[in-house]
Coordinates of C-alpha atoms in Angstrom, one line a residue:
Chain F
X1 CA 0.0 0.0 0.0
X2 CA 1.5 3.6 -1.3
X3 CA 0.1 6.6 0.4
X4 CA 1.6 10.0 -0.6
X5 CA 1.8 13.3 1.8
X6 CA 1.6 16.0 -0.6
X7 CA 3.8 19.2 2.0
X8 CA 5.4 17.5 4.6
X9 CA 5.1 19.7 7.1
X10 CA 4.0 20.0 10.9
X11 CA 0.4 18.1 9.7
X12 CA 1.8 16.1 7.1
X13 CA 4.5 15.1 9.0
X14 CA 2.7 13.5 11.9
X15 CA 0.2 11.9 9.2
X16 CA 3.4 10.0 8.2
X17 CA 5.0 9.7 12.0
X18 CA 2.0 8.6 12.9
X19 CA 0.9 6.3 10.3
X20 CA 3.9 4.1 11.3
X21 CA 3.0 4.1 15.1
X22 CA -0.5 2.8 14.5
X23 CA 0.9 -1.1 14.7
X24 CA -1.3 -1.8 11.4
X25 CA -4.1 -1.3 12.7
X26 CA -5.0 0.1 9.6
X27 CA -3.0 -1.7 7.4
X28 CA -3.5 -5.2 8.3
X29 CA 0.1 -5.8 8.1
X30 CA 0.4 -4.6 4.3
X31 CA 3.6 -3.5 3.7
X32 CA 3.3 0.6 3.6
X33 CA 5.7 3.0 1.7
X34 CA 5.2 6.7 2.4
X35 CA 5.6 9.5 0.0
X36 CA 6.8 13.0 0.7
X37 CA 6.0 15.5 -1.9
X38 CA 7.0 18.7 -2.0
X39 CA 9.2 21.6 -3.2
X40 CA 12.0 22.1 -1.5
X41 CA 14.7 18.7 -1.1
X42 CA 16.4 20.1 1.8
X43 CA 12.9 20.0 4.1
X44 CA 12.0 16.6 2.1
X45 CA 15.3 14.9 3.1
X46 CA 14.7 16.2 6.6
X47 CA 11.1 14.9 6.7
X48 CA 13.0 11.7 5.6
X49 CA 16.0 11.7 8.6
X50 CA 13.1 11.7 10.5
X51 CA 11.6 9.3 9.9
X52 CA 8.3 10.7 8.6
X53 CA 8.3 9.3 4.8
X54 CA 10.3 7.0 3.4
X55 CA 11.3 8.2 0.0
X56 CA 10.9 11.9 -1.6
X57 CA 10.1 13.7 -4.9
X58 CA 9.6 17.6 -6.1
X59 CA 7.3 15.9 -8.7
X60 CA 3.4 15.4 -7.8
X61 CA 3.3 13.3 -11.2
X62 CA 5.5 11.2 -9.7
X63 CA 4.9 11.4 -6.2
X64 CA 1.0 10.0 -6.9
X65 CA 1.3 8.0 -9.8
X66 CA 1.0 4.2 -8.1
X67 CA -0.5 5.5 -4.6
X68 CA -3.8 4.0 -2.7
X69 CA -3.8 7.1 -0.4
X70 CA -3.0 10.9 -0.9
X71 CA -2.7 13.4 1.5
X72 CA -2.8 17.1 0.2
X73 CA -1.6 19.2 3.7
X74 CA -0.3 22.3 2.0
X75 CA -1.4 25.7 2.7
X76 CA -5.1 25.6 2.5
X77 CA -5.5 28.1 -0.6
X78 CA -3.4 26.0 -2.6
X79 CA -5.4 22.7 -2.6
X80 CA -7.5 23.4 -5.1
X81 CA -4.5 24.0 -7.7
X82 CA -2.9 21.0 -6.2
X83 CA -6.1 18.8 -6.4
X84 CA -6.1 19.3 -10.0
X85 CA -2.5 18.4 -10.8
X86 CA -3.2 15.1 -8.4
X87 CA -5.8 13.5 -10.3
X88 CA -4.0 13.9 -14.0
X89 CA -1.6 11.8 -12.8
X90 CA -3.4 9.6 -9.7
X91 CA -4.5 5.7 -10.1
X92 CA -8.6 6.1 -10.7
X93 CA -8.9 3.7 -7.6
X94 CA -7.1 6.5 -5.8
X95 CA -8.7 8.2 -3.0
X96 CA -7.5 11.5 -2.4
X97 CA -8.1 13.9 1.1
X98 CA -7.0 17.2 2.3
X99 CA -6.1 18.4 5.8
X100 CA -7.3 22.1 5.7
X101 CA -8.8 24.3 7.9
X102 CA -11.5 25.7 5.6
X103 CA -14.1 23.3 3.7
X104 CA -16.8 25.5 1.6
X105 CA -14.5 27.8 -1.1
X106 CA -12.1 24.9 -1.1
X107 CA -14.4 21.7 -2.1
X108 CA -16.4 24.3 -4.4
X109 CA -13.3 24.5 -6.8
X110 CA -12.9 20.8 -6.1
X111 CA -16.3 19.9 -6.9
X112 CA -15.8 21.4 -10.3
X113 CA -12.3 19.9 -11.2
X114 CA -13.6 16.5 -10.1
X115 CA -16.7 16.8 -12.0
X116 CA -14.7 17.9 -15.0
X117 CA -12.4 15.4 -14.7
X118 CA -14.3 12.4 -14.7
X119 CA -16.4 13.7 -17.5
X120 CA -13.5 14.2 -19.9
X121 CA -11.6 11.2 -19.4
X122 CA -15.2 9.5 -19.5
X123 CA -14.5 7.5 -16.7
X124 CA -17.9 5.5 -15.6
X125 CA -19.8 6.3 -13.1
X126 CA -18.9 5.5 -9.6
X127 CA -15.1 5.2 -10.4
X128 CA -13.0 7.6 -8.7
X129 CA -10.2 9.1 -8.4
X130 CA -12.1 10.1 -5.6
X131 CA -12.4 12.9 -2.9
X132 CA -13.4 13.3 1.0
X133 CA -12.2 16.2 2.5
X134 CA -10.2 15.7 6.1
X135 CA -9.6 18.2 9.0
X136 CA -7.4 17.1 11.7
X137 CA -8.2 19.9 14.7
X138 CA -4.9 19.8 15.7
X139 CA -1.2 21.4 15.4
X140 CA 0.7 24.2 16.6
X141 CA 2.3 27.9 16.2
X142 CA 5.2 26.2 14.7
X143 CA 4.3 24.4 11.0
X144 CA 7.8 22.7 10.3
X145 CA 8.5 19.2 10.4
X146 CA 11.0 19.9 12.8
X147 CA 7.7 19.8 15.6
X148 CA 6.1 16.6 13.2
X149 CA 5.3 14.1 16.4
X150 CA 3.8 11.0 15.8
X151 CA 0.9 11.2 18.7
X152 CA -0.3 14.6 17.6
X153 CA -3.8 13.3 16.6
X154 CA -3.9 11.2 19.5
X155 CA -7.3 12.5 21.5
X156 CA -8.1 14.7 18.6
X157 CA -10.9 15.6 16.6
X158 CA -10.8 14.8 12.7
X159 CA -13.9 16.0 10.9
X160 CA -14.5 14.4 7.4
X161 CA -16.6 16.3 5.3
X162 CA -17.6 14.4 2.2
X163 CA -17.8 16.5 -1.4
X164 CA -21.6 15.5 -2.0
X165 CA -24.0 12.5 -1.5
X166 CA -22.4 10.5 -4.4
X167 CA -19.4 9.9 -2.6
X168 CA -19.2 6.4 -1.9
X169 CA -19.5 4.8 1.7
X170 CA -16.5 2.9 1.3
X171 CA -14.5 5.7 0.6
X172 CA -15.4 7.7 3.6
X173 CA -15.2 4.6 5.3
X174 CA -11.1 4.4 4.5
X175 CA -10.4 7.6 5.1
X176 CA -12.4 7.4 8.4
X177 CA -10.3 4.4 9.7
X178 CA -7.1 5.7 8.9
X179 CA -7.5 8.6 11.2
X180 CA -9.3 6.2 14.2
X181 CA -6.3 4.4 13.4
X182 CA -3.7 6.9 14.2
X183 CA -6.0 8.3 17.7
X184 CA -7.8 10.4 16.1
X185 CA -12.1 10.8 17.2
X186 CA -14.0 11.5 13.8
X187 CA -16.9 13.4 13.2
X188 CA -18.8 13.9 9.9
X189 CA -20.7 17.0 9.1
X190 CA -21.3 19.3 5.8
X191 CA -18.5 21.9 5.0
X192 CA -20.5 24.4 5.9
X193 CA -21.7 23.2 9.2
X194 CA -17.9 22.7 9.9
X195 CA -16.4 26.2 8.3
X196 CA -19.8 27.7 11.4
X197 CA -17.9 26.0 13.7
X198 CA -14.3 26.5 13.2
X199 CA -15.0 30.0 12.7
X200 CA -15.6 30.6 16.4
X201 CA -13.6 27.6 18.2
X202 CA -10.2 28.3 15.3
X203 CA -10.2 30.9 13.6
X204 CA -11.9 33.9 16.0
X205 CA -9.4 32.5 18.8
X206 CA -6.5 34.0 16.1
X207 CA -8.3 37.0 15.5
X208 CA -8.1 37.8 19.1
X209 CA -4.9 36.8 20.2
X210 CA -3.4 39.2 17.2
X211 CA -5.7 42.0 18.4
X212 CA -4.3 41.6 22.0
X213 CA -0.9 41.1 21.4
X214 CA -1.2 44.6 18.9
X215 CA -3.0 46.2 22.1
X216 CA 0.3 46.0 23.9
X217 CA 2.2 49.6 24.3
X218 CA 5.9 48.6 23.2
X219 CA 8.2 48.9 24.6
X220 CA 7.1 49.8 27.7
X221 CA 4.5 46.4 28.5
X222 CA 7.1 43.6 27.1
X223 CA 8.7 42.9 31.0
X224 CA 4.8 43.0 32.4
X225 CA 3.7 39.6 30.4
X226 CA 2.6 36.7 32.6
X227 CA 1.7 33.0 32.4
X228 CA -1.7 34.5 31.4
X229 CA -1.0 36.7 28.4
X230 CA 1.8 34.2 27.4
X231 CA -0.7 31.2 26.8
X232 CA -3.7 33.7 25.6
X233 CA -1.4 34.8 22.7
X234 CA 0.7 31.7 21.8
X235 CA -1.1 31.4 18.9
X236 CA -0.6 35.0 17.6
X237 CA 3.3 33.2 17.3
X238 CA 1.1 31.1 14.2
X239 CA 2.6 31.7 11.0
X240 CA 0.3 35.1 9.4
X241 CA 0.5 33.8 5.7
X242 CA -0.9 30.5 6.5
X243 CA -4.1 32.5 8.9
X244 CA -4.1 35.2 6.4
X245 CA -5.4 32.7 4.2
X246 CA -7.5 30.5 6.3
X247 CA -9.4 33.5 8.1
X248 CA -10.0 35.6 4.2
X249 CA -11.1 32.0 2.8
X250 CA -13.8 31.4 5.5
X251 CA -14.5 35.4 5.7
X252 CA -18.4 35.0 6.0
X253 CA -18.5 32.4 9.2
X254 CA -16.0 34.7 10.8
X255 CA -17.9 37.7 10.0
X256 CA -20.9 36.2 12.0
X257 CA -18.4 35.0 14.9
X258 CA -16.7 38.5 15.4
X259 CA -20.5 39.8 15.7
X260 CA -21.1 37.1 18.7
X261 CA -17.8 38.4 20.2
X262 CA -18.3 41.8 20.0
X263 CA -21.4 42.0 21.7
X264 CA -20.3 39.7 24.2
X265 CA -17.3 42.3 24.7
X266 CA -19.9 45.1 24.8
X267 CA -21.6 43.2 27.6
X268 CA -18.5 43.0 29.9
X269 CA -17.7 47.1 29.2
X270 CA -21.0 47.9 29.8
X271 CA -20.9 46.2 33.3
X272 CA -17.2 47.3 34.0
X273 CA -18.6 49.4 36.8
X274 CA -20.8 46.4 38.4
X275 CA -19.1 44.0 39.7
X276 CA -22.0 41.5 40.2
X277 CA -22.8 41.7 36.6
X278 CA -19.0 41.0 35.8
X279 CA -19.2 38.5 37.8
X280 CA -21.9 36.6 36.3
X281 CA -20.9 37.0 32.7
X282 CA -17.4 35.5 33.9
X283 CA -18.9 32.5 35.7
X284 CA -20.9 31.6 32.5
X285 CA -17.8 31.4 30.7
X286 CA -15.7 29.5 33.2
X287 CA -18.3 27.2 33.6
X288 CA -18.6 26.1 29.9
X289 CA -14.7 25.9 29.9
X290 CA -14.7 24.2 32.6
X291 CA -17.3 21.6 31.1
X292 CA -15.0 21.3 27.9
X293 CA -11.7 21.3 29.2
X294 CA -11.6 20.0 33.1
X295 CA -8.1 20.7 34.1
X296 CA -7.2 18.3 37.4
Chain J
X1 CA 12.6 36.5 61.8
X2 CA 9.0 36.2 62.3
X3 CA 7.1 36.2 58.7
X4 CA 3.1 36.3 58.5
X5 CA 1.0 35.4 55.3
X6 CA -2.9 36.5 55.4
X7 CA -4.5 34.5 52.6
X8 CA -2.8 31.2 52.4
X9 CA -3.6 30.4 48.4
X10 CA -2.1 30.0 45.4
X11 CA 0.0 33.0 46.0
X12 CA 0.6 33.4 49.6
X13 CA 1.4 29.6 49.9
X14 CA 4.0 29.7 47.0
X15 CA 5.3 32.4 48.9
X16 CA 5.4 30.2 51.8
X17 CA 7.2 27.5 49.8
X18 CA 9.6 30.0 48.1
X19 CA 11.1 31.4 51.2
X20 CA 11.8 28.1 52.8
X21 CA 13.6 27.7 49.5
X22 CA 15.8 30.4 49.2
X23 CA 18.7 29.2 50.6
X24 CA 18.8 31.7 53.4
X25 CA 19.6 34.7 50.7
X26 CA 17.5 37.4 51.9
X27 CA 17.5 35.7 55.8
X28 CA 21.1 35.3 56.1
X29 CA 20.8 32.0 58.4
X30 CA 18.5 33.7 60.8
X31 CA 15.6 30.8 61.7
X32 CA 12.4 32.4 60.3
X33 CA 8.6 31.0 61.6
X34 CA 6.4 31.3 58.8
X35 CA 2.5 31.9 60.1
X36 CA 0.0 31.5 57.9
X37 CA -3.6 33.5 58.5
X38 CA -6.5 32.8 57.2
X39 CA -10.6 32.2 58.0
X40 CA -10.8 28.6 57.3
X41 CA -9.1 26.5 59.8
X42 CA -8.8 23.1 57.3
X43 CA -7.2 25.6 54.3
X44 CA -4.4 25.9 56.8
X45 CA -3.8 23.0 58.3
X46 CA -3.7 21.8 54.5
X47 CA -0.8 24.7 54.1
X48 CA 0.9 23.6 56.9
X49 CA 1.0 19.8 55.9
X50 CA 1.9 21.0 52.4
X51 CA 4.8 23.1 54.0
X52 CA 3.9 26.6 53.2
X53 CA 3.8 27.7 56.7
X54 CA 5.0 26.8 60.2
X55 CA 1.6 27.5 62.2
X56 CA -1.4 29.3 61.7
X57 CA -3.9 31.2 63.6
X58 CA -7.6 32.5 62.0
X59 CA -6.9 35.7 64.1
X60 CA -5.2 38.2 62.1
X61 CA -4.3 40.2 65.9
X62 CA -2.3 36.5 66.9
X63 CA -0.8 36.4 63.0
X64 CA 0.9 39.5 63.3
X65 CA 1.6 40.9 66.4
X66 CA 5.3 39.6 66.5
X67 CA 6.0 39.7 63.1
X68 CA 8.6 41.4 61.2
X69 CA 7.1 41.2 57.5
X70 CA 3.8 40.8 56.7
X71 CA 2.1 39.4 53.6
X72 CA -0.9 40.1 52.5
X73 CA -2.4 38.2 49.6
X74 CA -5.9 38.0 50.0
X75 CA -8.5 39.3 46.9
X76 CA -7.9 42.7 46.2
X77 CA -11.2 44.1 47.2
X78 CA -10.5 42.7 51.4
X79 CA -7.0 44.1 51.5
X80 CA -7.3 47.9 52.5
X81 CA -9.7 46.3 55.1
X82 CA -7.4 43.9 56.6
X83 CA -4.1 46.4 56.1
X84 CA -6.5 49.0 58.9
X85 CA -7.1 46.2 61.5
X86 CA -3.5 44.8 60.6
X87 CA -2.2 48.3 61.6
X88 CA -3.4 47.9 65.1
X89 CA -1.7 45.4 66.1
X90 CA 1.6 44.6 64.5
X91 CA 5.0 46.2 65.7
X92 CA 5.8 49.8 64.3
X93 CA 9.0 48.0 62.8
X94 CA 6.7 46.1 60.8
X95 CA 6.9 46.0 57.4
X96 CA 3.3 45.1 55.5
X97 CA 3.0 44.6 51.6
X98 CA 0.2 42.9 49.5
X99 CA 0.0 41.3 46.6
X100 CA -2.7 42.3 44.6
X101 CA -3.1 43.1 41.3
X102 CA -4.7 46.6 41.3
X103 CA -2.7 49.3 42.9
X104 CA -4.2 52.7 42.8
X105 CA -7.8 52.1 44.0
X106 CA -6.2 49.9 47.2
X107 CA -3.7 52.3 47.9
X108 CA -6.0 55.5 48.3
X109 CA -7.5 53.4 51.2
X110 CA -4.2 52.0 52.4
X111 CA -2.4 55.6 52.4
X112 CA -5.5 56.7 54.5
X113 CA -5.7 54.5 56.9
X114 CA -2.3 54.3 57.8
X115 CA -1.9 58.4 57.7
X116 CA -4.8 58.7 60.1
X117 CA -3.3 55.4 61.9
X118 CA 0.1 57.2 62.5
X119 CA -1.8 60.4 63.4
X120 CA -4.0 58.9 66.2
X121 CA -1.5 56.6 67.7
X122 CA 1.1 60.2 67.4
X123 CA 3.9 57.7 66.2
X124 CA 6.9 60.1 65.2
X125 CA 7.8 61.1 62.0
X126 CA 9.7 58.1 60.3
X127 CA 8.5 55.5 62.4
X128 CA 6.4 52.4 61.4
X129 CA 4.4 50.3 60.7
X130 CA 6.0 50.7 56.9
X131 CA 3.7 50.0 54.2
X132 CA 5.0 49.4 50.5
X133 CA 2.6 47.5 47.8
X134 CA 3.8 44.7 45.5
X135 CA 2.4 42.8 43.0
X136 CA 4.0 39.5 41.2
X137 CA 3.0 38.6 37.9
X138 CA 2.7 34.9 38.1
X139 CA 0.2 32.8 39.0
X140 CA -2.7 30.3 37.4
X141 CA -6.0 29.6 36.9
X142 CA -6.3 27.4 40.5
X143 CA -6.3 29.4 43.0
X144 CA -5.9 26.9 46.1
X145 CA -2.6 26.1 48.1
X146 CA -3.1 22.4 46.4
X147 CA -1.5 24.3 43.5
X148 CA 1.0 26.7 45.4
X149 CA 4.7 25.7 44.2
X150 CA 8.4 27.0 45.5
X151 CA 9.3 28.1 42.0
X152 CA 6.4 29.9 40.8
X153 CA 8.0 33.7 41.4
X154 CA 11.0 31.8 39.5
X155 CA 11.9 34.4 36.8
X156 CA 8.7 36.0 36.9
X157 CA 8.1 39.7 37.4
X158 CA 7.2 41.6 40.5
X159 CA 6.4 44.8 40.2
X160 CA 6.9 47.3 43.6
X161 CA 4.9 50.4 44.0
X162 CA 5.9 52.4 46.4
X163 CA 3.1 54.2 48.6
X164 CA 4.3 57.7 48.2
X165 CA 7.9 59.5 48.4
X166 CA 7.9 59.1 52.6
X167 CA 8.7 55.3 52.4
X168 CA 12.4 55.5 53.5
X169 CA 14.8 53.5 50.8
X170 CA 15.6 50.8 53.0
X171 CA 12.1 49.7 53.3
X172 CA 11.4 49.1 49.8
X173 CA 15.0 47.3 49.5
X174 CA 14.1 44.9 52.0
X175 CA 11.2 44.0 50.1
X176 CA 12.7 44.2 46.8
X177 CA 15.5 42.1 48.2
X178 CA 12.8 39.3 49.3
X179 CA 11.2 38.5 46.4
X180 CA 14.8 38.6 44.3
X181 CA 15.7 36.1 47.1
X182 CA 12.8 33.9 45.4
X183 CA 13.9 34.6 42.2
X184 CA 11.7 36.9 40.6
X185 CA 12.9 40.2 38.8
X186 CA 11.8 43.5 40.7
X187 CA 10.9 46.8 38.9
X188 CA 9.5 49.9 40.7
X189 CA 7.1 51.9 39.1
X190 CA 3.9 54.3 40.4
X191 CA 0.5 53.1 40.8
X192 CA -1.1 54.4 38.3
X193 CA 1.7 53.2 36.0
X194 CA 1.2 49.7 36.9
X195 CA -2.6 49.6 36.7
X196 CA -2.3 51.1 33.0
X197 CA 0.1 48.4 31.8
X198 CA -1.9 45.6 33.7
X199 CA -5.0 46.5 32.3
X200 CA -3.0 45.8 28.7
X201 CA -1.0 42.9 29.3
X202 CA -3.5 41.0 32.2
X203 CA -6.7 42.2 32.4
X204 CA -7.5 42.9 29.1
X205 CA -6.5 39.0 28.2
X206 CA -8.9 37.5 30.7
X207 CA -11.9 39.4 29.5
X208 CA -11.4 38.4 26.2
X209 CA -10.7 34.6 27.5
X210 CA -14.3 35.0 29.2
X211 CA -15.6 36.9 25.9
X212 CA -14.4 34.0 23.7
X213 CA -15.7 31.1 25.5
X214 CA -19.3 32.7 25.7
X215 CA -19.0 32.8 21.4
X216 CA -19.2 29.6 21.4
X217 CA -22.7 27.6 20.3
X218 CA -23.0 24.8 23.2
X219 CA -23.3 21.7 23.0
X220 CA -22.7 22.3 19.3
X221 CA -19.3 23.3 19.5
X222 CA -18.1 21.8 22.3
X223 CA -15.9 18.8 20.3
X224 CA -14.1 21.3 18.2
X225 CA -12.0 23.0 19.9
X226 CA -8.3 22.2 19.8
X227 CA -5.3 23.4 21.5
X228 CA -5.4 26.5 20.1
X229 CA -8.7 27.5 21.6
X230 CA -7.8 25.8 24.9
X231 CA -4.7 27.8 25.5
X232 CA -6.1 31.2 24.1
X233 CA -9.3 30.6 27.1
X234 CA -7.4 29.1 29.5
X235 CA -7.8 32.0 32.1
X236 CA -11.6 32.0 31.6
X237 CA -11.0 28.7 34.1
X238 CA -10.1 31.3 36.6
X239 CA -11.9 32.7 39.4
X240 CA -15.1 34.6 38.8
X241 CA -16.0 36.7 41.4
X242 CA -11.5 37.6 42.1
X243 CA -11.6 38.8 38.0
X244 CA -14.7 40.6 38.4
X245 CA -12.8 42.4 41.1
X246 CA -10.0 43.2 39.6
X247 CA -11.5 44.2 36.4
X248 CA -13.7 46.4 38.2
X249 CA -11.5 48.2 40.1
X250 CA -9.2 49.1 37.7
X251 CA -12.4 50.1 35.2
X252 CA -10.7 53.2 34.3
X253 CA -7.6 51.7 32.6
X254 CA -9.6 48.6 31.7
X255 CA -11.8 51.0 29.2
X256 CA -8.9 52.6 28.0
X257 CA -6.9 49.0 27.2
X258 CA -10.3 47.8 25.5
X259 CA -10.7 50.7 23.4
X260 CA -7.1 50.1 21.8
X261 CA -8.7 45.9 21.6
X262 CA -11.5 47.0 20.1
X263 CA -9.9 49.2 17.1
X264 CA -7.8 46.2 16.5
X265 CA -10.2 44.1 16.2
X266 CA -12.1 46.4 14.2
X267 CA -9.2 47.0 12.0
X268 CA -8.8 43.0 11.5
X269 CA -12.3 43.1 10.4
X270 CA -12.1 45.8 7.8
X271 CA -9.5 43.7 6.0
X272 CA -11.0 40.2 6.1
X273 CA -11.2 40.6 2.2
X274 CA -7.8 41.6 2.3
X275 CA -5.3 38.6 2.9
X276 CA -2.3 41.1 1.8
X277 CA -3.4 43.6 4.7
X278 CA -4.7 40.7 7.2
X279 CA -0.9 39.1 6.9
X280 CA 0.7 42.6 7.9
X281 CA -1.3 42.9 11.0
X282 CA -1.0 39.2 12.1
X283 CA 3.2 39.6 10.8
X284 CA 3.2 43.1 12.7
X285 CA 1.9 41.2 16.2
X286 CA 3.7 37.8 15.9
X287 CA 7.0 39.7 15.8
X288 CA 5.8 41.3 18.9
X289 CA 4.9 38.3 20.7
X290 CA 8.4 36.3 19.3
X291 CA 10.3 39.2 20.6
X292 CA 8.5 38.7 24.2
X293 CA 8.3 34.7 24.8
X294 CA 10.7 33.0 22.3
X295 CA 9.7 29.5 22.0
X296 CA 12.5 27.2 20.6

């Protein structure tokens, strides 16, 4: 069994870490060669030291050409281009996924190259190369290989959200088990059910730790930083290409979140001067944190 | 050296902890007797099991009659009640500091208690008790002495506010020397200085922790929200009613930190169309935040 990792980065280098540590489970003990594809040899051969993939090409052509299993986990906006180049080149029992952080603008374009694809090479119905769309809610500020680990979907959440109904069962089905397989929970839901959701648990949590680090007076606050603003702002250390990207792409559900947060910011000003009120807003909040993440 | 600690918490009991630790730096080999006060009689036996402090008493007279520095680190809001009836009873070579985390609201009271203190009991000029207000940036989102730890003023910040020009030099040294014997950094600044850069890099950060959390659509979200959204409202686990506090009595500064927040945000908003303009303000504040915490 061949499975490619199209950009072997922090995502797509755990896919392939992890993929070894799942003791077959997946695999049934069928021998597995992993594929790194990507630009740039240097990170490739690194991705290689370390044990991520086995073997490496610059090529996608090559790169795809015999695989069961393709990861795309480059930079979200880039899929779509990527996607196309893939399934010239991909087996047409191929099943292809994605690992990005936005679902609606991306499988639109994917939709399209798909259906044109399999109408020009005539393929018959219900033969792929075929498509379900993968995100792994999981990662870091730092997107090298360098911080690849192979447990990093361990406990996590992987939503699957298939193109359309015509995707078949069997294909989810795969794609499903191979993330159970490497610790991952999975959930399946419509892109735009998951783009609603990310919006406020991903991509509004960036928003806000940008605004509050550019709230800082510098260089007068930079010694006055505790434990507090240091773990409310880690991710405003994320890479601003990459969110750049994800946050314009999924513009619309982030509109709606930043409305939710603003009023609920209004709400605290308002009752700056009663503390009761403050109080009450606060203990809603901890509460639901609480119930999500119970710290011992 | 007779040390007392009113509020045996998180912060008082790491105190505790931390001056057991110090090697004798700041006591130069002199025994000290650490006594813990506090209302609930099991808290403290649980501080004095956990090593924090040598005995304890739930009256603040007993606490500190003998002693030569005295701690207190109860919520903000109790502690220019507890300063006036520690005033009437501790030595006039006492010296008394805090550690709470709003300075100029606590120290109006505190400067007028103790001037009408010194008045009535027509101490002369010079003479004690010595008052001077501190407040170390470290700290979590427990709050119990379960959590209290040697090392947690280890490289952290306190900041020293002195209560006016009359506190002679040698009193703020001896304070400034004890928390550098527990390892934290010391910088001296005025009240009003400290609330306005706490209200940017520590208050401002836990309302918009509690703002976050209360964006979210429960139950719906409540599986989707990774470790970015778990560090960013991690201090939305924190104490209600001690935030409401805080936030409250430093309103003034709070409105003017949330007006700068709220232009950010605004200004993020404006350019969600905009990847080119959205990656300059994420660039602009990650650079900010890697030149504060550098993670490797």
């Amino acid at each position: 069994m061949k499975i490619s990792i199209i950009g072997v980065g922090l995502i797509g280098g755990s896919i392939g870490l992890a993929l070894r540590n799942q003791n077959n489970k997946f695999f049934k003990n069928k021998k597995i060669t992993i594929v790194g594809v990507g630009r740039k040899p240097l990170r490739l051969a690194l991705a290689q030291r370390l044990g991520a993939i086995d073997k490496f090409t610059t090529s996608i052509k090559d790169g795809v050409k015999d695989a069961d299993i393709i990861f795309i986990a480059t930079p979200v906006k880039t899929i779509p281009r990527i996607f196309e180049e893939v399934i010239l080149y991909c087996k047409t029992s191929a099943i292809i996924t994605d690992v990005g952080s936005v679902k609606v603008e991306v499988l639109k374009k994917i939709k399209q190259s798909l259906a044109a694809h399999l109408k020009k090479s005539s393929t018959s119905a219900g033969k792929g190369p075929f498509f379900v769309s993968s995100h792994p809610i999981a990662g870091g500020e730092k997107t090298s290989v360098v911080y690849a680990k192979p447990d990093l979907f361990k406990n996590a959440v992987t939503v699957i959200t298939p193109l359309n109904k015509k995707t078949p069962r069997q294909v989810i089905d795969t794609i499903k088990k191979l993330w159970l397989a490497i610790g991952s929970k999975v959930y399946i839901m419509s892109p735009e059910h998951h783009d609603d959701i990310l919006a406020r648990t991903s991509h509004l949590p960036h928003i806000v730790a940008y605004a509050l680090v550019n709230s800082l007076k510098i260089p007068t606050d930079k010694n006055y930083t505790g434990p507090g603003w240091r773990d409310t702002t880690r991710i405003a250390s994320s890479d601003p290409d990459m969110w750049a990207e994800i946050i314009n792409l999924n513009k619309n559900a982030v509109l709606k979140a930043l409305k939710k947060l603003k009023s609920n910011i209004a709400q605290i000003e308002k009752s700056l001067s009663d503390e009761k009120s403050l109080s009450k807003i606060f203990s809603k909040s901890k509460n639901t944190r609480d119930s999500i993440h119970s710290t011992p």
